[in-house]
PDB file of N, CA and C in Angstrom:
ATOM      1  N   MET A  14      31.292  17.302  20.827  1.00  0.00           N
ATOM      2  CA  MET A  14      30.156  16.538  20.350  1.00  0.00           C
ATOM      3  C   MET A  14      29.161  17.495  19.712  1.00  0.00           C
ATOM      4  N   THR A  15      28.655  17.128  18.553  1.00  0.00           N
ATOM      5  CA  THR A  15      27.713  17.990  17.859  1.00  0.00           C
ATOM      6  C   THR A  15      26.312  17.425  17.971  1.00  0.00           C
ATOM      7  N   THR A  16      25.331  18.315  17.899  1.00  0.00           N
ATOM      8  CA  THR A  16      23.941  17.912  17.928  1.00  0.00           C
ATOM      9  C   THR A  16      23.476  17.674  16.507  1.00  0.00           C
ATOM     10  N   PRO A  17      22.883  16.526  16.216  1.00  0.00           N
ATOM     11  CA  PRO A  17      22.437  16.264  14.842  1.00  0.00           C
ATOM     12  C   PRO A  17      21.286  17.183  14.452  1.00  0.00           C
ATOM     13  N   LEU A  18      21.264  17.571  13.196  1.00  0.00           N
ATOM     14  CA  LEU A  18      20.169  18.365  12.674  1.00  0.00           C
ATOM     15  C   LEU A  18      19.016  17.434  12.321  1.00  0.00           C
ATOM     16  N   ILE A  19      17.805  17.900  12.534  1.00  0.00           N
ATOM     17  CA  ILE A  19      16.624  17.089  12.261  1.00  0.00           C
ATOM     18  C   ILE A  19      15.738  17.841  11.279  1.00  0.00           C
ATOM     19  N   ASP A  20      15.349  17.184  10.203  1.00  0.00           N
ATOM     20  CA  ASP A  20      14.424  17.762   9.230  1.00  0.00           C
ATOM     21  C   ASP A  20      13.072  17.900   9.914  1.00  0.00           C
ATOM     22  N   GLU A  21      12.524  19.110   9.961  1.00  0.00           N
ATOM     23  CA  GLU A  21      11.283  19.326  10.695  1.00  0.00           C
ATOM     24  C   GLU A  21      10.102  18.563  10.115  1.00  0.00           C
ATOM     25  N   ARG A  22      10.170  18.159   8.843  1.00  0.00           N
ATOM     26  CA  ARG A  22       9.061  17.414   8.254  1.00  0.00           C
ATOM     27  C   ARG A  22       9.034  15.973   8.724  1.00  0.00           C
ATOM     28  N   THR A  23      10.145  15.436   9.211  1.00  0.00           N
ATOM     29  CA  THR A  23      10.178  14.010   9.515  1.00  0.00           C
ATOM     30  C   THR A  23      10.418  13.686  10.983  1.00  0.00           C
ATOM     31  N   HIS A  24      10.627  14.677  11.831  1.00  0.00           N
ATOM     32  CA  HIS A  24      10.908  14.340  13.223  1.00  0.00           C
ATOM     33  C   HIS A  24       9.629  14.002  13.974  1.00  0.00           C
ATOM     34  N   VAL A  25       9.762  13.147  14.953  1.00  0.00           N
ATOM     35  CA  VAL A  25       8.617  12.804  15.781  1.00  0.00           C
ATOM     36  C   VAL A  25       8.974  12.792  17.260  1.00  0.00           C
ATOM     37  N   ALA A  26      10.232  12.833  17.586  1.00  0.00           N
ATOM     38  CA  ALA A  26      10.648  12.672  18.974  1.00  0.00           C
ATOM     39  C   ALA A  26      10.980  14.014  19.625  1.00  0.00           C
ATOM     40  N   THR A  27      10.247  15.050  19.287  1.00  0.00           N
ATOM     41  CA  THR A  27      10.480  16.341  19.904  1.00  0.00           C
ATOM     42  C   THR A  27       9.381  16.624  20.911  1.00  0.00           C
ATOM     43  N   LYS A  28       9.543  17.683  21.668  1.00  0.00           N
ATOM     44  CA  LYS A  28       8.577  18.012  22.709  1.00  0.00           C
ATOM     45  C   LYS A  28       7.216  18.369  22.130  1.00  0.00           C
ATOM     46  N   THR A  29       7.199  19.138  21.052  1.00  0.00           N
ATOM     47  CA  THR A  29       5.945  19.500  20.412  1.00  0.00           C
ATOM     48  C   THR A  29       6.083  19.339  18.905  1.00  0.00           C
ATOM     49  N   LEU A  30       5.033  18.878  18.281  1.00  0.00           N
ATOM     50  CA  LEU A  30       5.037  18.743  16.833  1.00  0.00           C
ATOM     51  C   LEU A  30       4.737  20.097  16.205  1.00  0.00           C
ATOM     52  N   PRO A  31       5.238  20.328  15.001  1.00  0.00           N
ATOM     53  CA  PRO A  31       4.881  21.556  14.306  1.00  0.00           C
ATOM     54  C   PRO A  31       3.363  21.627  14.136  1.00  0.00           C
ATOM     55  N   PRO A  32       2.842  22.802  13.838  1.00  0.00           N
ATOM     56  CA  PRO A  32       1.395  23.000  13.874  1.00  0.00           C
ATOM     57  C   PRO A  32       0.575  22.359  12.759  1.00  0.00           C
ATOM     58  N   TRP A  33       1.215  21.838  11.701  1.00  0.00           N
ATOM     59  CA  TRP A  33       0.469  21.253  10.588  1.00  0.00           C
ATOM     60  C   TRP A  33       1.049  19.895  10.216  1.00  0.00           C
ATOM     61  N   ALA A  34       0.192  19.043   9.661  1.00  0.00           N
ATOM     62  CA  ALA A  34       0.621  17.710   9.233  1.00  0.00           C
ATOM     63  C   ALA A  34      -0.001  17.382   7.881  1.00  0.00           C
ATOM     64  N   THR A  35       0.728  16.604   7.083  1.00  0.00           N
ATOM     65  CA  THR A  35       0.196  16.082   5.833  1.00  0.00           C
ATOM     66  C   THR A  35      -0.255  14.651   6.084  1.00  0.00           C
ATOM     67  N   ILE A  36      -1.495  14.368   5.699  1.00  0.00           N
ATOM     68  CA  ILE A  36      -2.103  13.062   5.894  1.00  0.00           C
ATOM     69  C   ILE A  36      -2.303  12.408   4.529  1.00  0.00           C
ATOM     70  N   VAL A  37      -1.905  11.146   4.402  1.00  0.00           N
ATOM     71  CA  VAL A  37      -2.218  10.364   3.212  1.00  0.00           C
ATOM     72  C   VAL A  37      -3.275   9.346   3.617  1.00  0.00           C
ATOM     73  N   TRP A  38      -4.321   9.264   2.785  1.00  0.00           N
ATOM     74  CA  TRP A  38      -5.484   8.416   3.056  1.00  0.00           C
ATOM     75  C   TRP A  38      -5.459   7.167   2.180  1.00  0.00           C
ATOM     76  N   ASN A  39      -6.047   6.105   2.684  1.00  0.00           N
ATOM     77  CA  ASN A  39      -6.151   4.867   1.926  1.00  0.00           C
ATOM     78  C   ASN A  39      -7.087   5.055   0.737  1.00  0.00           C
ATOM     79  N   ASP A  40      -6.782   4.368  -0.339  1.00  0.00           N
ATOM     80  CA  ASP A  40      -7.663   4.348  -1.493  1.00  0.00           C
ATOM     81  C   ASP A  40      -7.645   2.943  -2.087  1.00  0.00           C
ATOM     82  N   GLU A  41      -8.534   2.700  -2.983  1.00  0.00           N
ATOM     83  CA  GLU A  41      -8.642   1.381  -3.609  1.00  0.00           C
ATOM     84  C   GLU A  41      -7.928   1.341  -4.958  1.00  0.00           C
ATOM     85  N   VAL A  42      -7.145   2.356  -5.268  1.00  0.00           N
ATOM     86  CA  VAL A  42      -6.548   2.487  -6.596  1.00  0.00           C
ATOM     87  C   VAL A  42      -5.063   2.138  -6.611  1.00  0.00           C
ATOM     88  N   ASN A  43      -4.304   2.707  -5.706  1.00  0.00           N
ATOM     89  CA  ASN A  43      -2.847   2.592  -5.749  1.00  0.00           C
ATOM     90  C   ASN A  43      -2.328   1.334  -5.072  1.00  0.00           C
ATOM     91  N   LEU A  44      -1.354   0.712  -5.709  1.00  0.00           N
ATOM     92  CA  LEU A  44      -0.703  -0.461  -5.137  1.00  0.00           C
ATOM     93  C   LEU A  44       0.161  -0.062  -3.952  1.00  0.00           C
ATOM     94  N   MET A  45       0.311  -0.978  -3.006  1.00  0.00           N
ATOM     95  CA  MET A  45       1.140  -0.697  -1.835  1.00  0.00           C
ATOM     96  C   MET A  45       2.576  -0.411  -2.243  1.00  0.00           C
ATOM     97  N   SER A  46       3.079  -1.109  -3.235  1.00  0.00           N
ATOM     98  CA  SER A  46       4.452  -0.869  -3.699  1.00  0.00           C
ATOM     99  C   SER A  46       4.614   0.542  -4.270  1.00  0.00           C
ATOM    100  N   TYR A  47       3.569   1.038  -4.933  1.00  0.00           N
ATOM    101  CA  TYR A  47       3.622   2.388  -5.491  1.00  0.00           C
ATOM    102  C   TYR A  47       3.626   3.428  -4.376  1.00  0.00           C
ATOM    103  N   VAL A  48       2.783   3.251  -3.376  1.00  0.00           N
ATOM    104  CA  VAL A  48       2.734   4.195  -2.250  1.00  0.00           C
ATOM    105  C   VAL A  48       4.093   4.231  -1.559  1.00  0.00           C
ATOM    106  N   THR A  49       4.694   3.079  -1.347  1.00  0.00           N
ATOM    107  CA  THR A  49       6.032   3.010  -0.757  1.00  0.00           C
ATOM    108  C   THR A  49       7.029   3.778  -1.618  1.00  0.00           C
ATOM    109  N   HIS A  50       6.980   3.567  -2.915  1.00  0.00           N
ATOM    110  CA  HIS A  50       7.872   4.262  -3.850  1.00  0.00           C
ATOM    111  C   HIS A  50       7.708   5.779  -3.748  1.00  0.00           C
ATOM    112  N   VAL A  51       6.473   6.256  -3.691  1.00  0.00           N
ATOM    113  CA  VAL A  51       6.225   7.703  -3.591  1.00  0.00           C
ATOM    114  C   VAL A  51       6.831   8.261  -2.307  1.00  0.00           C
ATOM    115  N   PHE A  52       6.638   7.594  -1.197  1.00  0.00           N
ATOM    116  CA  PHE A  52       7.186   8.072   0.073  1.00  0.00           C
ATOM    117  C   PHE A  52       8.709   8.116   0.040  1.00  0.00           C
ATOM    118  N   MET A  53       9.311   7.147  -0.595  1.00  0.00           N
ATOM    119  CA  MET A  53      10.777   7.126  -0.699  1.00  0.00           C
ATOM    120  C   MET A  53      11.259   8.240  -1.628  1.00  0.00           C
ATOM    121  N   LYS A  54      10.600   8.387  -2.753  1.00  0.00           N
ATOM    122  CA  LYS A  54      11.036   9.360  -3.751  1.00  0.00           C
ATOM    123  C   LYS A  54      10.828  10.796  -3.276  1.00  0.00           C
ATOM    124  N   TYR A  55       9.635  11.128  -2.814  1.00  0.00           N
ATOM    125  CA  TYR A  55       9.331  12.513  -2.456  1.00  0.00           C
ATOM    126  C   TYR A  55       9.939  12.918  -1.114  1.00  0.00           C
ATOM    127  N   PHE A  56       9.735  12.100  -0.093  1.00  0.00           N
ATOM    128  CA  PHE A  56      10.202  12.472   1.242  1.00  0.00           C
ATOM    129  C   PHE A  56      11.633  12.014   1.518  1.00  0.00           C
ATOM    130  N   GLY A  57      12.146  11.093   0.713  1.00  0.00           N
ATOM    131  CA  GLY A  57      13.483  10.570   0.947  1.00  0.00           C
ATOM    132  C   GLY A  57      13.535   9.583   2.093  1.00  0.00           C
ATOM    133  N   TYR A  58      12.375   9.017   2.453  1.00  0.00           N
ATOM    134  CA  TYR A  58      12.356   8.040   3.535  1.00  0.00           C
ATOM    135  C   TYR A  58      13.083   6.771   3.101  1.00  0.00           C
ATOM    136  N   PRO A  59      13.816   6.142   4.015  1.00  0.00           N
ATOM    137  CA  PRO A  59      14.388   4.824   3.704  1.00  0.00           C
ATOM    138  C   PRO A  59      13.242   3.815   3.553  1.00  0.00           C
ATOM    139  N   ARG A  60      13.495   2.742   2.829  1.00  0.00           N
ATOM    140  CA  ARG A  60      12.442   1.752   2.550  1.00  0.00           C
ATOM    141  C   ARG A  60      11.693   1.291   3.813  1.00  0.00           C
ATOM    142  N   PRO A  61      12.371   0.951   4.927  1.00  0.00           N
ATOM    143  CA  PRO A  61      11.606   0.488   6.102  1.00  0.00           C
ATOM    144  C   PRO A  61      10.604   1.534   6.615  1.00  0.00           C
ATOM    145  N   LYS A  62      10.984   2.800   6.636  1.00  0.00           N
ATOM    146  CA  LYS A  62      10.081   3.863   7.091  1.00  0.00           C
ATOM    147  C   LYS A  62       8.937   4.041   6.095  1.00  0.00           C
ATOM    148  N   ALA A  63       9.245   4.032   4.798  1.00  0.00           N
ATOM    149  CA  ALA A  63       8.214   4.177   3.771  1.00  0.00           C
ATOM    150  C   ALA A  63       7.221   3.025   3.839  1.00  0.00           C
ATOM    151  N   GLU A  64       7.713   1.813   4.044  1.00  0.00           N
ATOM    152  CA  GLU A  64       6.826   0.650   4.158  1.00  0.00           C
ATOM    153  C   GLU A  64       5.969   0.725   5.419  1.00  0.00           C
ATOM    154  N   GLU A  65       6.552   1.198   6.512  1.00  0.00           N
ATOM    155  CA  GLU A  65       5.799   1.354   7.756  1.00  0.00           C
ATOM    156  C   GLU A  65       4.630   2.331   7.551  1.00  0.00           C
ATOM    157  N   LEU A  66       4.906   3.463   6.903  1.00  0.00           N
ATOM    158  CA  LEU A  66       3.855   4.449   6.653  1.00  0.00           C
ATOM    159  C   LEU A  66       2.802   3.896   5.680  1.00  0.00           C
ATOM    160  N   MET A  67       3.250   3.201   4.646  1.00  0.00           N
ATOM    161  CA  MET A  67       2.319   2.603   3.683  1.00  0.00           C
ATOM    162  C   MET A  67       1.391   1.616   4.386  1.00  0.00           C
ATOM    163  N   LEU A  68       1.935   0.778   5.268  1.00  0.00           N
ATOM    164  CA  LEU A  68       1.111  -0.183   5.995  1.00  0.00           C
ATOM    165  C   LEU A  68       0.137   0.511   6.941  1.00  0.00           C
ATOM    166  N   GLN A  69       0.552   1.632   7.496  1.00  0.00           N
ATOM    167  CA  GLN A  69      -0.344   2.414   8.342  1.00  0.00           C
ATOM    168  C   GLN A  69      -1.522   2.934   7.503  1.00  0.00           C
ATOM    169  N   VAL A  70      -1.224   3.440   6.318  1.00  0.00           N
ATOM    170  CA  VAL A  70      -2.287   3.888   5.411  1.00  0.00           C
ATOM    171  C   VAL A  70      -3.214   2.717   5.100  1.00  0.00           C
ATOM    172  N   HIS A  71      -2.640   1.584   4.757  1.00  0.00           N
ATOM    173  CA  HIS A  71      -3.416   0.411   4.352  1.00  0.00           C
ATOM    174  C   HIS A  71      -4.270  -0.141   5.501  1.00  0.00           C
ATOM    175  N   ARG A  72      -3.709  -0.254   6.677  1.00  0.00           N
ATOM    176  CA  ARG A  72      -4.395  -0.904   7.799  1.00  0.00           C
ATOM    177  C   ARG A  72      -5.282   0.039   8.599  1.00  0.00           C
ATOM    178  N   GLN A  73      -4.819   1.282   8.775  1.00  0.00           N
ATOM    179  CA  GLN A  73      -5.552   2.224   9.622  1.00  0.00           C
ATOM    180  C   GLN A  73      -6.340   3.255   8.816  1.00  0.00           C
ATOM    181  N   GLY A  74      -6.141   3.249   7.508  1.00  0.00           N
ATOM    182  CA  GLY A  74      -6.888   4.162   6.665  1.00  0.00           C
ATOM    183  C   GLY A  74      -6.220   5.496   6.419  1.00  0.00           C
ATOM    184  N   ARG A  75      -5.149   5.765   7.153  1.00  0.00           N
ATOM    185  CA  ARG A  75      -4.446   7.029   7.014  1.00  0.00           C
ATOM    186  C   ARG A  75      -3.094   6.965   7.702  1.00  0.00           C
ATOM    187  N   ALA A  76      -2.204   7.872   7.311  1.00  0.00           N
ATOM    188  CA  ALA A  76      -0.915   8.012   7.991  1.00  0.00           C
ATOM    189  C   ALA A  76      -0.477   9.461   7.874  1.00  0.00           C
ATOM    190  N   THR A  77       0.128   9.944   8.929  1.00  0.00           N
ATOM    191  CA  THR A  77       0.743  11.264   8.902  1.00  0.00           C
ATOM    192  C   THR A  77       2.137  11.081   8.327  1.00  0.00           C
ATOM    193  N   VAL A  78       2.396  11.734   7.201  1.00  0.00           N
ATOM    194  CA  VAL A  78       3.656  11.519   6.493  1.00  0.00           C
ATOM    195  C   VAL A  78       4.643  12.660   6.641  1.00  0.00           C
ATOM    196  N   SER A  79       4.178  13.837   7.079  1.00  0.00           N
ATOM    197  CA  SER A  79       5.103  14.949   7.319  1.00  0.00           C
ATOM    198  C   SER A  79       4.469  15.961   8.253  1.00  0.00           C
ATOM    199  N   TRP A  80       5.328  16.728   8.914  1.00  0.00           N
ATOM    200  CA  TRP A  80       4.906  17.783   9.832  1.00  0.00           C
ATOM    201  C   TRP A  80       5.683  19.042   9.509  1.00  0.00           C
ATOM    202  N   GLY A  81       5.067  20.194   9.738  1.00  0.00           N
ATOM    203  CA  GLY A  81       5.777  21.455   9.522  1.00  0.00           C
ATOM    204  C   GLY A  81       4.815  22.613   9.440  1.00  0.00           C
ATOM    205  N   GLY A  82       5.299  23.682   8.846  1.00  0.00           N
ATOM    206  CA  GLY A  82       4.478  24.865   8.650  1.00  0.00           C
ATOM    207  C   GLY A  82       3.416  24.630   7.585  1.00  0.00           C
ATOM    208  N   ARG A  83       2.396  25.455   7.606  1.00  0.00           N
ATOM    209  CA  ARG A  83       1.265  25.266   6.693  1.00  0.00           C
ATOM    210  C   ARG A  83       1.684  25.265   5.222  1.00  0.00           C
ATOM    211  N   GLU A  84       2.509  26.205   4.810  1.00  0.00           N
ATOM    212  CA  GLU A  84       2.898  26.281   3.405  1.00  0.00           C
ATOM    213  C   GLU A  84       3.606  25.008   2.939  1.00  0.00           C
ATOM    214  N   GLN A  85       4.512  24.479   3.754  1.00  0.00           N
ATOM    215  CA  GLN A  85       5.205  23.247   3.382  1.00  0.00           C
ATOM    216  C   GLN A  85       4.238  22.072   3.334  1.00  0.00           C
ATOM    217  N   MET A  86       3.302  22.012   4.267  1.00  0.00           N
ATOM    218  CA  MET A  86       2.348  20.914   4.281  1.00  0.00           C
ATOM    219  C   MET A  86       1.398  20.999   3.083  1.00  0.00           C
ATOM    220  N   GLU A  87       1.073  22.226   2.659  1.00  0.00           N
ATOM    221  CA  GLU A  87       0.279  22.376   1.440  1.00  0.00           C
ATOM    222  C   GLU A  87       1.058  21.858   0.232  1.00  0.00           C
ATOM    223  N   ARG A  88       2.362  22.156   0.184  1.00  0.00           N
ATOM    224  CA  ARG A  88       3.197  21.638  -0.909  1.00  0.00           C
ATOM    225  C   ARG A  88       3.257  20.121  -0.873  1.00  0.00           C
ATOM    226  N   ASP A  89       3.434  19.562   0.326  1.00  0.00           N
ATOM    227  CA  ASP A  89       3.509  18.107   0.454  1.00  0.00           C
ATOM    228  C   ASP A  89       2.194  17.445   0.036  1.00  0.00           C
ATOM    229  N   ALA A  90       1.058  17.989   0.491  1.00  0.00           N
ATOM    230  CA  ALA A  90      -0.241  17.413   0.129  1.00  0.00           C
ATOM    231  C   ALA A  90      -0.472  17.518  -1.375  1.00  0.00           C
ATOM    232  N   THR A  91      -0.117  18.653  -1.959  1.00  0.00           N
ATOM    233  CA  THR A  91      -0.258  18.826  -3.404  1.00  0.00           C
ATOM    234  C   THR A  91       0.631  17.844  -4.151  1.00  0.00           C
ATOM    235  N   ALA A  92       1.843  17.639  -3.652  1.00  0.00           N
ATOM    236  CA  ALA A  92       2.757  16.683  -4.285  1.00  0.00           C
ATOM    237  C   ALA A  92       2.183  15.272  -4.213  1.00  0.00           C
ATOM    238  N   MET A  93       1.638  14.882  -3.058  1.00  0.00           N
ATOM    239  CA  MET A  93       1.051  13.548  -2.935  1.00  0.00           C
ATOM    240  C   MET A  93      -0.108  13.394  -3.914  1.00  0.00           C
ATOM    241  N   GLN A  94      -0.914  14.434  -4.050  1.00  0.00           N
ATOM    242  CA  GLN A  94      -2.037  14.390  -4.989  1.00  0.00           C
ATOM    243  C   GLN A  94      -1.536  14.291  -6.426  1.00  0.00           C
ATOM    244  N   SER A  95      -0.411  14.950  -6.723  1.00  0.00           N
ATOM    245  CA  SER A  95       0.129  14.880  -8.089  1.00  0.00           C
ATOM    246  C   SER A  95       0.620  13.462  -8.418  1.00  0.00           C
ATOM    247  N   TYR A  96       0.960  12.693  -7.390  1.00  0.00           N
ATOM    248  CA  TYR A  96       1.329  11.285  -7.581  1.00  0.00           C
ATOM    249  C   TYR A  96       0.099  10.383  -7.624  1.00  0.00           C
ATOM    250  N   GLY A  97      -1.082  10.954  -7.444  1.00  0.00           N
ATOM    251  CA  GLY A  97      -2.314  10.171  -7.490  1.00  0.00           C
ATOM    252  C   GLY A  97      -2.772   9.648  -6.149  1.00  0.00           C
ATOM    253  N   LEU A  98      -2.144  10.096  -5.054  1.00  0.00           N
ATOM    254  CA  LEU A  98      -2.555   9.666  -3.717  1.00  0.00           C
ATOM    255  C   LEU A  98      -3.578  10.646  -3.158  1.00  0.00           C
ATOM    256  N   TRP A  99      -4.432  10.166  -2.271  1.00  0.00           N
ATOM    257  CA  TRP A  99      -5.377  11.038  -1.586  1.00  0.00           C
ATOM    258  C   TRP A  99      -4.641  11.630  -0.393  1.00  0.00           C
ATOM    259  N   ALA A 100      -4.569  12.947  -0.320  1.00  0.00           N
ATOM    260  CA  ALA A 100      -3.836  13.596   0.765  1.00  0.00           C
ATOM    261  C   ALA A 100      -4.517  14.891   1.166  1.00  0.00           C
ATOM    262  N   SER A 101      -4.314  15.249   2.423  1.00  0.00           N
ATOM    263  CA  SER A 101      -4.844  16.507   2.950  1.00  0.00           C
ATOM    264  C   SER A 101      -3.888  17.003   4.027  1.00  0.00           C
ATOM    265  N   LEU A 102      -4.150  18.199   4.521  1.00  0.00           N
ATOM    266  CA  LEU A 102      -3.363  18.677   5.651  1.00  0.00           C
ATOM    267  C   LEU A 102      -4.295  18.941   6.820  1.00  0.00           C
ATOM    268  N   GLU A 103      -3.749  18.817   8.007  1.00  0.00           N
ATOM    269  CA  GLU A 103      -4.509  19.022   9.239  1.00  0.00           C
ATOM    270  C   GLU A 103      -3.686  19.845  10.195  1.00  0.00           C
ATOM    271  N   ARG A 104      -4.371  20.620  10.982  1.00  0.00           N
ATOM    272  CA  ARG A 104      -3.717  21.329  12.073  1.00  0.00           C
ATOM    273  C   ARG A 104      -3.534  20.321  13.210  1.00  0.00           C
ATOM    274  N   THR A 105      -2.310  20.259  13.778  1.00  0.00           N
ATOM    275  CA  THR A 105      -2.049  19.287  14.848  1.00  0.00           C
ATOM    276  C   THR A 105      -2.365  19.860  16.201  1.00  0.00           C
TER     277      THR A 105
END
């Protein structure tokens, strides 16, 4: 039996989260369908996961979309901004 590999940017069921996270914030500009599309395209999330995160952004004002090292989270936040989304990184 083999142990499945887990992408460190998308796992949540581990003992400790990586030290940095990328946060996407709600805005009044982007359509929910577009935000879902960005999450699917950039992160490779399946539609149900992308929609779940989009609804979290819409309803709660923010969603954590990836976890990992600082450099990767800076790349992810910059990528989200290049798509026109409001994004930042936080230390977890």
